[in-house]
PDB file of C-alpha atoms in Angstrom:
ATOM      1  CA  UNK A   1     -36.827  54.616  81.406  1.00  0.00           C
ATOM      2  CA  UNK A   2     -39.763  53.615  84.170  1.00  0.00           C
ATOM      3  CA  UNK A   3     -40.510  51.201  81.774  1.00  0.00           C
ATOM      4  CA  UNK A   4     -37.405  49.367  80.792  1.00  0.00           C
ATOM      5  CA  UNK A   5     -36.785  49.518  84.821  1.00  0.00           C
ATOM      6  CA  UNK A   6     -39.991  48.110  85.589  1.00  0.00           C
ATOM      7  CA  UNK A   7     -39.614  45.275  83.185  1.00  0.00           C
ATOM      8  CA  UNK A   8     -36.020  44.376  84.416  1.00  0.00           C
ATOM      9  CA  UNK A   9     -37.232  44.042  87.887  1.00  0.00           C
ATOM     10  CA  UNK A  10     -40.296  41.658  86.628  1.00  0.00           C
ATOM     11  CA  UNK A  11     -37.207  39.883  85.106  1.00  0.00           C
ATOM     12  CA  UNK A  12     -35.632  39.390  87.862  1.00  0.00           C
ATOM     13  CA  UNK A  13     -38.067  38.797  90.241  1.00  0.00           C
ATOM     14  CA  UNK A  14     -39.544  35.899  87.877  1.00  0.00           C
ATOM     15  CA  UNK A  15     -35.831  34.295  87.833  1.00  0.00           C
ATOM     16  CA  UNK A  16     -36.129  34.273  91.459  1.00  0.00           C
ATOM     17  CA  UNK A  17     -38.843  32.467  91.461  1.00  0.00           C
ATOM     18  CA  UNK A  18     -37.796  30.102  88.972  1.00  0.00           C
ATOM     19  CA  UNK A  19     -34.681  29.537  90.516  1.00  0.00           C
ATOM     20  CA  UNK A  20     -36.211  28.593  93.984  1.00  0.00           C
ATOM     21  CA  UNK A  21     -37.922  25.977  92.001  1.00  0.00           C
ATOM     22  CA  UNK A  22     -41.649  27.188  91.892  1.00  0.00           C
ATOM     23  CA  UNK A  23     -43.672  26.911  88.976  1.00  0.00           C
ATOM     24  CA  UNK A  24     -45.078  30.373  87.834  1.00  0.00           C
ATOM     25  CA  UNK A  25     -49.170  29.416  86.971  1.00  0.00           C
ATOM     26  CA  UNK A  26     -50.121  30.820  83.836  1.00  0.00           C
ATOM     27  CA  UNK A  27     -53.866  33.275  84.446  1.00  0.00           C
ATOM     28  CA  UNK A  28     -56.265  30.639  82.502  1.00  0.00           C
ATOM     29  CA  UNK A  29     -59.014  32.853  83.098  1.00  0.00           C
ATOM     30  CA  UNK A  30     -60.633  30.998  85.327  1.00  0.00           C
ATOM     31  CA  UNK A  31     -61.017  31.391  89.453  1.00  0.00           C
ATOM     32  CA  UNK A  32     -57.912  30.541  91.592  1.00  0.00           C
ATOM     33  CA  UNK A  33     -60.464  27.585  93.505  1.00  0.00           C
ATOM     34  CA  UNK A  34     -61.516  26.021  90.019  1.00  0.00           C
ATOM     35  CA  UNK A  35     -57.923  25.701  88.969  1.00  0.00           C
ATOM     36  CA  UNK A  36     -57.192  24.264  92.168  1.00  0.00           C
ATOM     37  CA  UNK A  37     -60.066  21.933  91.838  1.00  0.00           C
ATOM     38  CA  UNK A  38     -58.557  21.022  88.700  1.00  0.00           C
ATOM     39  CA  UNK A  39     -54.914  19.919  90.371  1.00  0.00           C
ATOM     40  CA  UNK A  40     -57.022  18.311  92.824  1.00  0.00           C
ATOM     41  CA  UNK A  41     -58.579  15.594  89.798  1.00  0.00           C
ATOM     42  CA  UNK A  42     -54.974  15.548  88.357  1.00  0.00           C
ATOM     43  CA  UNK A  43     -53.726  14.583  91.677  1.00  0.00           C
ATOM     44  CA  UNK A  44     -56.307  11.929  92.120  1.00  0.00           C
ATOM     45  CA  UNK A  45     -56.023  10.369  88.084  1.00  0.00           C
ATOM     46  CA  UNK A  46     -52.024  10.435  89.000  1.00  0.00           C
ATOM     47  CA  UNK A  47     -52.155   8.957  92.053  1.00  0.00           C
ATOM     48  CA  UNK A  48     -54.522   5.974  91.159  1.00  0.00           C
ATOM     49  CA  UNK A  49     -52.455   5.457  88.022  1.00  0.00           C
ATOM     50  CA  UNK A  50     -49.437   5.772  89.645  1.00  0.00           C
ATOM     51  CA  UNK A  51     -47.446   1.644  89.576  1.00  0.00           C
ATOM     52  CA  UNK A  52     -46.216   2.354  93.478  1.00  0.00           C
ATOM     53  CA  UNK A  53     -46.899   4.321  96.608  1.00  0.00           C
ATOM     54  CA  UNK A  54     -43.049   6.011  95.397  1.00  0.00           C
ATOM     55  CA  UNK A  55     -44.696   7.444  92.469  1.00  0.00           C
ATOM     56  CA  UNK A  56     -48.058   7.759  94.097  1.00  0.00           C
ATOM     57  CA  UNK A  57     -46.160  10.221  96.978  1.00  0.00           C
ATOM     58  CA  UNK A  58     -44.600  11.426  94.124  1.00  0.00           C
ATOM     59  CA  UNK A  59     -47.560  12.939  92.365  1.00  0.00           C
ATOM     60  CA  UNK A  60     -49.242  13.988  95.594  1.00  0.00           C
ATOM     61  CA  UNK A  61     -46.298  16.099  96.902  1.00  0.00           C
ATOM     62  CA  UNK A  62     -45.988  17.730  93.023  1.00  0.00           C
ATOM     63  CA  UNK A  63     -49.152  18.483  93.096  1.00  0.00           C
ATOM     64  CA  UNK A  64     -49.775  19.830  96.655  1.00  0.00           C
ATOM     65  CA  UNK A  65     -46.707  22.059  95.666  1.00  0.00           C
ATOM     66  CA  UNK A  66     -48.578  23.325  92.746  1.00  0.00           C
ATOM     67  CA  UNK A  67     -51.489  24.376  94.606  1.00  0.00           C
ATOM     68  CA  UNK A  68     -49.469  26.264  96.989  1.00  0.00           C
ATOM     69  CA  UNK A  69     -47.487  27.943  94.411  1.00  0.00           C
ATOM     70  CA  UNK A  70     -50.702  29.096  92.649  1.00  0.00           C
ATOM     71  CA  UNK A  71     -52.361  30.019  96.122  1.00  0.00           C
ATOM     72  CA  UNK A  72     -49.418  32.407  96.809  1.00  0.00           C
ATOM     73  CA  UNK A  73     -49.337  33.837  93.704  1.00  0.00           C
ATOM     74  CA  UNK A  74     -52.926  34.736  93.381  1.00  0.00           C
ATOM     75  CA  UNK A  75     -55.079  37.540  94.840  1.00  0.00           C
ATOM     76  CA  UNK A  76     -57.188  36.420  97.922  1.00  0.00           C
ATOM     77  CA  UNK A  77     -60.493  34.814  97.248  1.00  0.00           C
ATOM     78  CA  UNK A  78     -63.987  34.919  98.932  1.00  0.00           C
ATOM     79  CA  UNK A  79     -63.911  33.610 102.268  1.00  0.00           C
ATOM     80  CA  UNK A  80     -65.256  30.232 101.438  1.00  0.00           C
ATOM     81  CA  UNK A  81     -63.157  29.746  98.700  1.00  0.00           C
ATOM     82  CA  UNK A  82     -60.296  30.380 100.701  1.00  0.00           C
ATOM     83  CA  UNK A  83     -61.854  27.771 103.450  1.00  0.00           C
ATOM     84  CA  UNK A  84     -62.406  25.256 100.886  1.00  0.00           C
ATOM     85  CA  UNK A  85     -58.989  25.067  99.813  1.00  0.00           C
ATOM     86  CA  UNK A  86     -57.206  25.892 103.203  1.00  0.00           C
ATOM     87  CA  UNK A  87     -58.688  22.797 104.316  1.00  0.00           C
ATOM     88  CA  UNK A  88     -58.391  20.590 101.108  1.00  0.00           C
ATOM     89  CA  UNK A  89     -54.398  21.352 101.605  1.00  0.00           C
ATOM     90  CA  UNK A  90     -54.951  20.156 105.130  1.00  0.00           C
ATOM     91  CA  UNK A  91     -56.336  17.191 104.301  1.00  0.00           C
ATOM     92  CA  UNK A  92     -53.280  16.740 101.647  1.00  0.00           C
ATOM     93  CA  UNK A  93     -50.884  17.703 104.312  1.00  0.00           C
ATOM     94  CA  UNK A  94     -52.498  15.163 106.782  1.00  0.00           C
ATOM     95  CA  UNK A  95     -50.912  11.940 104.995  1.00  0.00           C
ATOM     96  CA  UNK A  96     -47.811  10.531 106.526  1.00  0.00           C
ATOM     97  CA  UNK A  97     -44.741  11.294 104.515  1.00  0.00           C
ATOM     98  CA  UNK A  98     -43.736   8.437 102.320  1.00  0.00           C
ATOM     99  CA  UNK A  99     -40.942   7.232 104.983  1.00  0.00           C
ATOM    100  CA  UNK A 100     -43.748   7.487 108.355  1.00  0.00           C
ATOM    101  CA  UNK A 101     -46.079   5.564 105.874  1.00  0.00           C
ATOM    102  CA  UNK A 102     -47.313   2.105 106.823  1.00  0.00           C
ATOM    103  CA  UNK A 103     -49.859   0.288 105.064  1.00  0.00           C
ATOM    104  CA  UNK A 104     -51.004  -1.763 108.049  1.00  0.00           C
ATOM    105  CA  UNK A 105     -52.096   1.278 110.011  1.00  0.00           C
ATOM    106  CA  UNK A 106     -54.574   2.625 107.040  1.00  0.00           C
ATOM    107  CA  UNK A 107     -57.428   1.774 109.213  1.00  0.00           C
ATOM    108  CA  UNK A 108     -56.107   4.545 111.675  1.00  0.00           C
ATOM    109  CA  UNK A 109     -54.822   7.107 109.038  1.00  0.00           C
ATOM    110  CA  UNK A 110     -58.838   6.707 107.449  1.00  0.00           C
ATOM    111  CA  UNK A 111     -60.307   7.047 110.816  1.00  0.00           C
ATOM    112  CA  UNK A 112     -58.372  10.080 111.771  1.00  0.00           C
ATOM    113  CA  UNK A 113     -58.560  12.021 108.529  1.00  0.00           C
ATOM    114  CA  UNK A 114     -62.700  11.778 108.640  1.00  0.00           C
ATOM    115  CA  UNK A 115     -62.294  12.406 112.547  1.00  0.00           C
ATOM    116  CA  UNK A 116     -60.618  15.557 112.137  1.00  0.00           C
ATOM    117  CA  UNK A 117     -61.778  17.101 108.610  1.00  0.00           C
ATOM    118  CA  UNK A 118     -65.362  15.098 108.266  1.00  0.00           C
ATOM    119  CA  UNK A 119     -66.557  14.120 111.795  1.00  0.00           C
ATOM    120  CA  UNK A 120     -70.218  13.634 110.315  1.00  0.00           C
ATOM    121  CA  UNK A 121     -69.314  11.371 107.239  1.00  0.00           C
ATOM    122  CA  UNK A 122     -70.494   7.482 107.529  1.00  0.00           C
ATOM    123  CA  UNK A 123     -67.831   5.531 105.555  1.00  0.00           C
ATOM    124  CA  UNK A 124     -65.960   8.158 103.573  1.00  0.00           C
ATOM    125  CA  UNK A 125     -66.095  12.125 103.166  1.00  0.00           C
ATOM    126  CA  UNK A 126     -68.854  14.183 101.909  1.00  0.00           C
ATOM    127  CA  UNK A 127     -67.387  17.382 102.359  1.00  0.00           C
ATOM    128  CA  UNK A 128     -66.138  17.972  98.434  1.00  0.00           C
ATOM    129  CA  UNK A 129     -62.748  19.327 100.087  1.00  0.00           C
ATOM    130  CA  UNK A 130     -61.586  16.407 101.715  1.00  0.00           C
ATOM    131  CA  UNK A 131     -62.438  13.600  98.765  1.00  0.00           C
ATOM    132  CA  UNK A 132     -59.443  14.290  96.962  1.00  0.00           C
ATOM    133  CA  UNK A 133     -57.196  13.766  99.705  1.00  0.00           C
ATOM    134  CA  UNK A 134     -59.582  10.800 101.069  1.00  0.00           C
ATOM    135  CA  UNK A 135     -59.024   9.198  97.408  1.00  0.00           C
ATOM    136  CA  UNK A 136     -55.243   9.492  97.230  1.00  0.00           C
ATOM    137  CA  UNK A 137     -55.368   7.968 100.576  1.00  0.00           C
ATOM    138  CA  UNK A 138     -57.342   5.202  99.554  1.00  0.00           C
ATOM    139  CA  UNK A 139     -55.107   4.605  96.449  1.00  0.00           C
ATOM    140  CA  UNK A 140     -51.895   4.413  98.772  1.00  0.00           C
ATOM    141  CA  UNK A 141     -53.627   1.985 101.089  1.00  0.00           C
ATOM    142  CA  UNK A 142     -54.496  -0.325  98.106  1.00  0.00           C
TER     143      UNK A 142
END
């Protein structure tokens, strides 16, 4: 009986979640920062493919939801993983919505991101968190 009641309660709890429209990650064995690492190069190969900046926001908000759904569904990592990815969603986050976007001020929204996540980088990020964010930023400037 613990059983069947534990299992309806799994049931219900992963309806919920469908329902509110988050994706359930599957466990692919592998640690919660490499999988994010991996929606990070999905993000970047979408966004750079993408024909306009509608389908390039497109593929950066889909993605930056995927992350977070993963992130809250997973067990806490080591310290620095957690870091690395808290501030590789920051960086994400930091792009202008599609509507407050304007080509013409790239120059600032550059300047700014390496200014507040990369003060020491010369002419683009070295800190391996803030590249993918950096590159879909460079894509929607294009």
């Amino acid at each position: 009986m613990a059983f069947k009641s534990a299992l309806i309660l799994s049931l219900v709890a992963i309806t919920s979640i469908a329902q509110a429209g988050r994706e359930i990650p599957v466990n692919s064995g592998r640690t919660i920062r490499q999988q994010v690492d991996s929606y990070a190069e999905l993000m970047e190969k979408e966004v750079a493919a993408a024909k306009n900046n509608r389908e390039r926001f497109r593929a950066l908000d889909r993605v930056e939801d995927q992350i977070i759904a993963l992130r809250e569904n997973a067990v806490t990592q080591t310290a620095q993983d957690e870091a690395y990815m808290d501030l590789m969603l920051a960086v994400i986050d930091s792009i202008p919505a599609e509507k407050d976007f304007h080509k013409k001020d790239c120059a600032r929204y550059e300047a700014d991101m390496l200014n507040q996540f990369d003060p020491t980088a010369d002419e683009g990020p070295s800190e391996p968190a803030v590249k993918p964010g950096w590159n879909a930023l460079q894509s929607l400037c294009k």
